């Protein structure tokens, strides 16, 4: 396996960063998770755009242009001869001292690109639907650490994931400080109500998911009314359908939330329709390599 580290393709064993890198010391950096389907990188520009927005927000100057970052991604995929892949882009603040101050990070930020095989939820969950549970860890508020920044500090999500795993669930529903539905630990959440599609606005405490965007667009072109609208668990419990979206998860139907059966208790019609449309999109929409 070849890994891109600061302009060089290294073997896995040689792909290393310093213990003084602030990405390690403080989670000071940003990242992206991208997928390639049959040698097509899905929504590459959107992911790179979000990476640069996250970096801009934390005042991190990425030492490559967006175009160079795309080329480096394709170069890494080709070097690994991967047809289908999960791609991780990482930019850390770089090597500094033991203090917090990013100005003390001399040298350039580190750029790392890892390409690997895709890991998914078990196949039967896509057919039968998954159960999720709300956890007590709330999503960070945008005034503390904006969930729109895809930063290397994922402890908020990890703490929620620990609660979910402890309770025997694969994924957890996270609320914001005001008790509104925000998102899951690594996926955005959608519900169908009155045959219309709802997802919380990102200001409720969600990442502006690339899959979320693709699903909203696919729904609109299928003449489904879509809303980025605030909702509570009560509305979710009484929804006709529920599903999650994410790069790794794609679209996964949710049939139970906190023990409440959603709709018929089976993956819903609109969910199945959007899953089909999404798969069609991944077959044709992407940057070829
Ligand atoms: N929310 C969080 C917290 C995430 O980490 C992710 C990415 N795994 C998502 C939502 C989904 O975003 P995307 O569709 O861009 O992968």
Tab-separated table of C-alpha atoms and ligand atoms in Angstrom:
chain	number	residue	atom	x	y	z
A	1	UNK	CA	0.000	0.000	0.000
A	2	UNK	CA	1.367	3.402	-1.031
A	3	UNK	CA	0.543	6.467	1.058
A	4	UNK	CA	1.061	10.075	-0.008
A	5	UNK	CA	2.963	12.052	2.636
A	6	UNK	CA	4.053	15.605	1.805
A	7	UNK	CA	4.549	15.015	-1.899
A	8	UNK	CA	6.068	11.524	-1.703
A	9	UNK	CA	4.444	8.120	-2.105
A	10	UNK	CA	5.716	6.002	0.793
A	11	UNK	CA	5.195	2.399	1.818
A	12	UNK	CA	2.729	1.979	4.684
A	13	UNK	CA	5.532	1.257	7.190
A	14	UNK	CA	7.328	4.479	6.240
A	15	UNK	CA	4.256	6.739	6.227
A	16	UNK	CA	4.862	8.704	9.441
A	17	UNK	CA	4.445	12.126	10.982
A	18	UNK	CA	6.335	13.655	13.910
A	19	UNK	CA	5.090	13.219	17.490
A	20	UNK	CA	5.295	17.048	17.623
A	21	UNK	CA	2.754	17.410	14.814
A	22	UNK	CA	-0.155	19.424	16.193
A	23	UNK	CA	-2.532	17.108	14.353
A	24	UNK	CA	-1.483	14.455	16.870
A	25	UNK	CA	-0.957	16.733	19.888
A	26	UNK	CA	-4.192	18.696	19.568
A	27	UNK	CA	-6.308	17.363	16.711
A	28	UNK	CA	-5.305	20.590	14.973
A	29	UNK	CA	-6.016	19.874	11.322
A	30	UNK	CA	-8.750	18.962	8.875
A	31	UNK	CA	-9.728	15.921	6.838
A	32	UNK	CA	-12.039	14.473	4.216
A	33	UNK	CA	-13.470	11.034	3.459
A	34	UNK	CA	-14.143	10.425	-0.248
A	35	UNK	CA	-15.141	7.394	-2.323
A	36	UNK	CA	-14.269	6.116	-5.750
A	37	UNK	CA	-16.584	3.766	-7.630
A	38	UNK	CA	-15.241	1.854	-10.619
A	39	UNK	CA	-12.415	4.377	-11.201
A	40	UNK	CA	-14.668	7.398	-10.780
A	41	UNK	CA	-14.039	9.649	-7.770
A	42	UNK	CA	-17.475	10.691	-6.553
A	43	UNK	CA	-17.956	14.431	-5.906
A	44	UNK	CA	-14.218	15.098	-5.707
A	45	UNK	CA	-14.585	18.871	-6.189
A	46	UNK	CA	-17.216	19.100	-3.439
A	47	UNK	CA	-15.002	17.207	-0.964
A	48	UNK	CA	-11.927	19.261	-1.834
A	49	UNK	CA	-14.011	22.430	-1.579
A	50	UNK	CA	-15.142	21.440	1.917
A	51	UNK	CA	-11.548	20.568	2.937
A	52	UNK	CA	-10.369	24.050	1.940
A	53	UNK	CA	-13.335	25.676	3.689
A	54	UNK	CA	-12.562	23.760	6.901
A	55	UNK	CA	-8.887	24.780	6.588
A	56	UNK	CA	-9.791	28.424	5.925
A	57	UNK	CA	-11.999	28.470	9.010
A	58	UNK	CA	-9.162	27.270	11.276
A	59	UNK	CA	-6.615	29.556	9.514
A	60	UNK	CA	-4.668	26.652	8.076
A	61	UNK	CA	-2.953	27.364	4.793
A	62	UNK	CA	-2.907	24.166	2.726
A	63	UNK	CA	0.432	24.097	0.849
A	64	UNK	CA	-1.211	22.755	-2.341
A	65	UNK	CA	-3.748	24.355	-4.659
A	66	UNK	CA	-7.121	22.594	-4.994
A	67	UNK	CA	-6.046	21.347	-8.398
A	68	UNK	CA	-2.773	19.963	-7.016
A	69	UNK	CA	-4.727	18.250	-4.215
A	70	UNK	CA	-7.029	16.576	-6.795
A	71	UNK	CA	-4.010	15.465	-8.835
A	72	UNK	CA	-2.265	14.073	-5.730
A	73	UNK	CA	-5.456	12.146	-4.866
A	74	UNK	CA	-5.635	10.602	-8.345
A	75	UNK	CA	-1.889	9.843	-8.255
A	76	UNK	CA	-2.322	7.935	-4.965
A	77	UNK	CA	-5.314	5.983	-6.294
A	78	UNK	CA	-3.402	4.996	-9.417
A	79	UNK	CA	-0.315	3.972	-7.423
A	80	UNK	CA	-2.509	1.609	-5.405
A	81	UNK	CA	-4.341	0.229	-8.471
A	82	UNK	CA	-7.674	0.596	-6.691
A	83	UNK	CA	-10.897	0.369	-8.718
A	84	UNK	CA	-13.187	1.047	-5.757
A	85	UNK	CA	-11.743	2.942	-2.849
A	86	UNK	CA	-12.207	4.952	0.299
A	87	UNK	CA	-9.921	7.999	0.232
A	88	UNK	CA	-8.800	9.930	3.294
A	89	UNK	CA	-7.273	13.392	2.851
A	90	UNK	CA	-5.599	14.809	5.951
A	91	UNK	CA	-3.955	18.182	6.483
A	92	UNK	CA	-2.393	18.783	9.888
A	93	UNK	CA	-1.048	22.046	11.331
A	94	UNK	CA	2.425	20.501	11.166
A	95	UNK	CA	5.330	20.243	13.584
A	96	UNK	CA	5.390	22.669	16.514
A	97	UNK	CA	6.304	22.796	20.184
A	98	UNK	CA	4.226	21.500	23.093
A	99	UNK	CA	2.171	24.693	23.351
A	100	UNK	CA	-1.146	25.336	21.599
A	101	UNK	CA	0.044	28.288	19.536
A	102	UNK	CA	-0.165	27.406	15.826
A	103	UNK	CA	2.319	30.213	15.046
A	104	UNK	CA	4.993	28.046	16.689
A	105	UNK	CA	4.443	25.389	14.044
A	106	UNK	CA	7.402	25.967	11.844
A	107	UNK	CA	7.584	24.358	8.424
A	108	UNK	CA	4.552	23.491	6.378
A	109	UNK	CA	1.322	21.731	7.295
A	110	UNK	CA	1.516	17.977	6.615
A	111	UNK	CA	-0.571	16.616	3.737
A	112	UNK	CA	-1.429	12.927	3.852
A	113	UNK	CA	-3.532	10.881	1.417
A	114	UNK	CA	-4.537	7.328	2.296
A	115	UNK	CA	-6.496	5.160	-0.131
A	116	UNK	CA	-7.954	1.877	1.026
A	117	UNK	CA	-10.739	-0.608	0.446
A	118	UNK	CA	-14.213	0.504	1.530
A	119	UNK	CA	-15.704	-0.713	4.810
A	120	UNK	CA	-19.470	-0.583	5.084
A	121	UNK	CA	-22.250	-1.458	7.464
A	122	UNK	CA	-23.223	-5.145	7.088
A	123	UNK	CA	-25.157	-5.766	3.834
A	124	UNK	CA	-28.331	-7.054	5.531
A	125	UNK	CA	-28.790	-3.706	7.323
A	126	UNK	CA	-29.326	-2.050	3.921
A	127	UNK	CA	-32.131	-4.546	3.205
A	128	UNK	CA	-33.760	-4.770	6.641
A	129	UNK	CA	-32.919	-1.306	7.929
A	130	UNK	CA	-30.943	-0.298	11.007
A	131	UNK	CA	-31.915	0.701	14.542
A	132	UNK	CA	-30.374	3.761	16.153
A	133	UNK	CA	-30.527	5.301	19.606
A	134	UNK	CA	-30.213	8.857	20.910
A	135	UNK	CA	-27.188	9.344	23.150
A	136	UNK	CA	-26.647	11.885	25.907
A	137	UNK	CA	-23.551	13.444	24.309
A	138	UNK	CA	-24.840	16.496	22.441
A	139	UNK	CA	-23.315	17.792	19.211
A	140	UNK	CA	-20.925	20.708	19.794
A	141	UNK	CA	-22.581	24.065	19.262
A	142	UNK	CA	-21.358	26.170	16.368
A	143	UNK	CA	-20.087	28.757	18.862
A	144	UNK	CA	-17.819	26.141	20.503
A	145	UNK	CA	-16.539	24.018	17.626
A	146	UNK	CA	-18.612	24.375	14.490
A	147	UNK	CA	-19.730	20.916	13.279
A	148	UNK	CA	-19.292	22.218	9.727
A	149	UNK	CA	-15.521	22.155	10.247
A	150	UNK	CA	-14.379	18.623	9.483
A	151	UNK	CA	-11.518	18.828	11.942
A	152	UNK	CA	-9.172	16.130	13.179
A	153	UNK	CA	-10.725	16.559	16.626
A	154	UNK	CA	-13.571	14.044	16.427
A	155	UNK	CA	-13.892	13.385	20.160
A	156	UNK	CA	-17.441	14.760	20.287
A	157	UNK	CA	-18.522	12.144	17.754
A	158	UNK	CA	-16.331	9.435	19.278
A	159	UNK	CA	-17.875	9.951	22.727
A	160	UNK	CA	-21.316	9.549	21.171
A	161	UNK	CA	-20.133	6.464	19.262
A	162	UNK	CA	-18.805	4.942	22.505
A	163	UNK	CA	-22.253	5.385	24.072
A	164	UNK	CA	-23.919	3.772	21.050
A	165	UNK	CA	-21.535	0.813	21.004
A	166	UNK	CA	-21.925	0.418	24.777
A	167	UNK	CA	-25.687	0.163	24.282
A	168	UNK	CA	-25.303	-2.294	21.388
A	169	UNK	CA	-26.024	0.026	18.446
A	170	UNK	CA	-23.986	0.746	15.318
A	171	UNK	CA	-24.866	4.433	15.115
A	172	UNK	CA	-26.196	7.122	17.469
A	173	UNK	CA	-28.549	10.030	16.979
A	174	UNK	CA	-27.090	13.268	18.348
A	175	UNK	CA	-29.151	16.269	19.419
A	176	UNK	CA	-27.885	19.820	19.734
A	177	UNK	CA	-27.794	21.797	23.002
A	178	UNK	CA	-31.430	22.854	22.467
A	179	UNK	CA	-32.628	19.283	22.005
A	180	UNK	CA	-33.218	19.455	18.248
A	181	UNK	CA	-32.089	16.607	15.997
A	182	UNK	CA	-28.610	17.408	14.643
A	183	UNK	CA	-27.073	14.352	12.953
A	184	UNK	CA	-25.469	11.006	13.738
A	185	UNK	CA	-21.835	10.403	14.718
A	186	UNK	CA	-20.668	9.991	11.124
A	187	UNK	CA	-23.818	10.415	9.034
A	188	UNK	CA	-26.509	12.989	8.294
A	189	UNK	CA	-30.125	12.203	9.119
A	190	UNK	CA	-33.260	12.479	6.946
A	191	UNK	CA	-36.944	11.785	7.536
A	192	UNK	CA	-39.989	11.539	5.285
A	193	UNK	CA	-43.143	13.183	6.542
A	194	UNK	CA	-46.332	13.860	4.492
A	195	UNK	CA	-44.414	12.392	1.533
A	196	UNK	CA	-41.887	15.253	1.770
A	197	UNK	CA	-38.225	14.987	2.647
A	198	UNK	CA	-36.723	16.698	5.695
A	199	UNK	CA	-33.171	17.063	6.998
A	200	UNK	CA	-32.004	19.441	9.737
A	201	UNK	CA	-30.326	22.652	8.521
A	202	UNK	CA	-26.572	22.518	9.150
A	203	UNK	CA	-26.851	25.346	11.695
A	204	UNK	CA	-28.670	22.826	13.980
A	205	UNK	CA	-25.274	21.097	14.383
A	206	UNK	CA	-24.472	19.037	11.334
A	207	UNK	CA	-21.735	18.605	8.818
A	208	UNK	CA	-22.799	19.798	5.374
A	209	UNK	CA	-22.583	16.253	4.063
A	210	UNK	CA	-21.673	15.732	0.429
A	211	UNK	CA	-23.991	12.708	0.302
A	212	UNK	CA	-26.683	14.834	1.961
A	213	UNK	CA	-26.281	17.369	-0.853
A	214	UNK	CA	-26.418	14.686	-3.553
A	215	UNK	CA	-29.566	13.161	-2.007
A	216	UNK	CA	-31.312	16.549	-1.743
A	217	UNK	CA	-30.492	17.209	-5.391
A	218	UNK	CA	-31.656	13.752	-6.521
A	219	UNK	CA	-34.906	14.185	-4.570
A	220	UNK	CA	-35.551	17.608	-6.118
A	221	UNK	CA	-35.013	16.288	-9.627
A	222	UNK	CA	-37.517	13.513	-8.812
A	223	UNK	CA	-40.012	16.285	-7.887
A	224	UNK	CA	-39.907	15.394	-4.193
A	225	UNK	CA	-40.396	18.431	-1.963
A	226	UNK	CA	-37.321	18.863	0.236
A	227	UNK	CA	-36.883	20.908	3.400
A	228	UNK	CA	-33.822	21.775	5.461
A	229	UNK	CA	-35.918	22.230	8.549
A	230	UNK	CA	-35.584	21.958	12.320
A	231	UNK	CA	-37.245	18.916	13.893
A	232	UNK	CA	-37.395	17.114	17.209
A	233	UNK	CA	-37.338	13.421	18.053
A	234	UNK	CA	-41.150	13.484	18.300
A	235	UNK	CA	-41.426	14.288	14.578
A	236	UNK	CA	-38.776	11.693	13.792
A	237	UNK	CA	-40.546	8.971	15.823
A	238	UNK	CA	-43.753	9.699	13.877
A	239	UNK	CA	-42.119	9.987	10.445
A	240	UNK	CA	-43.091	7.718	7.562
A	241	UNK	CA	-39.462	6.920	6.810
A	242	UNK	CA	-35.983	7.665	8.088
A	243	UNK	CA	-32.517	7.163	6.618
A	244	UNK	CA	-28.913	8.249	7.131
A	245	UNK	CA	-26.434	9.463	4.539
A	246	UNK	CA	-22.646	9.485	4.464
A	247	UNK	CA	-19.752	8.787	2.122
A	248	UNK	CA	-19.026	5.399	3.663
A	249	UNK	CA	-22.625	4.504	4.570
A	250	UNK	CA	-24.170	5.899	1.342
A	251	UNK	CA	-27.917	5.747	2.177
A	252	UNK	CA	-28.926	3.408	4.981
A	253	UNK	CA	-32.584	2.943	5.978
A	254	UNK	CA	-33.495	3.406	9.650
A	255	UNK	CA	-36.460	1.406	10.907
A	256	UNK	CA	-36.335	2.070	14.662
A	257	UNK	CA	-35.260	5.098	16.703
A	258	UNK	CA	-35.073	4.764	20.514
A	259	UNK	CA	-37.302	1.676	20.303
A	260	UNK	CA	-40.005	3.490	18.282
A	261	UNK	CA	-40.847	1.791	14.987
A	262	UNK	CA	-40.572	4.208	12.074
A	263	UNK	CA	-43.402	3.908	9.533
A	264	UNK	CA	-43.994	0.289	8.553
A	265	UNK	CA	-40.814	-0.879	10.294
A	266	UNK	CA	-39.299	-1.675	6.890
A	267	UNK	CA	-37.163	0.474	4.565
A	268	UNK	CA	-39.580	2.957	3.006
A	269	UNK	CA	-40.559	3.563	-0.614
A	270	UNK	CA	-38.895	6.973	-0.931
A	271	UNK	CA	-35.750	5.685	0.798
A	272	UNK	CA	-35.505	2.757	-1.648
A	273	UNK	CA	-36.121	5.071	-4.594
A	274	UNK	CA	-33.383	7.474	-3.438
A	275	UNK	CA	-30.981	4.561	-2.790
A	276	UNK	CA	-31.501	3.460	-6.403
A	277	UNK	CA	-30.982	6.981	-7.747
A	278	UNK	CA	-27.870	7.421	-5.620
A	279	UNK	CA	-26.316	4.194	-6.927
A	280	UNK	CA	-27.026	5.283	-10.496
A	281	UNK	CA	-25.316	8.598	-9.767
A	282	UNK	CA	-22.156	6.929	-8.411
A	283	UNK	CA	-21.896	4.920	-11.646
A	284	UNK	CA	-21.747	7.941	-13.913
A	285	UNK	CA	-20.903	11.031	-11.875
A	286	UNK	CA	-17.229	11.409	-10.987
A	287	UNK	CA	-13.645	12.276	-11.878
A	288	UNK	CA	-12.138	9.462	-13.955
A	289	UNK	CA	-8.673	8.037	-13.276
B	1	LIG	N1	-21.725	13.955	9.692
B	1	LIG	C1	-20.515	13.656	10.195
B	1	LIG	C2	-20.237	14.024	11.601
B	1	LIG	C3	-19.547	13.028	9.403
B	1	LIG	O1	-18.353	12.754	9.901
B	1	LIG	C4	-19.874	12.688	8.071
B	1	LIG	C5	-18.841	12.041	7.187
B	1	LIG	N2	-18.575	10.723	7.575
B	1	LIG	C6	-21.162	12.985	7.595
B	1	LIG	C7	-22.046	13.637	8.431
B	1	LIG	C8	-21.558	12.655	6.195
B	1	LIG	O2	-20.885	13.492	5.292
B	1	LIG	P1	-20.504	13.045	3.819
B	1	LIG	O3	-21.760	12.676	3.139
B	1	LIG	O4	-19.845	14.230	3.218
B	1	LIG	O5	-19.583	11.884	3.957
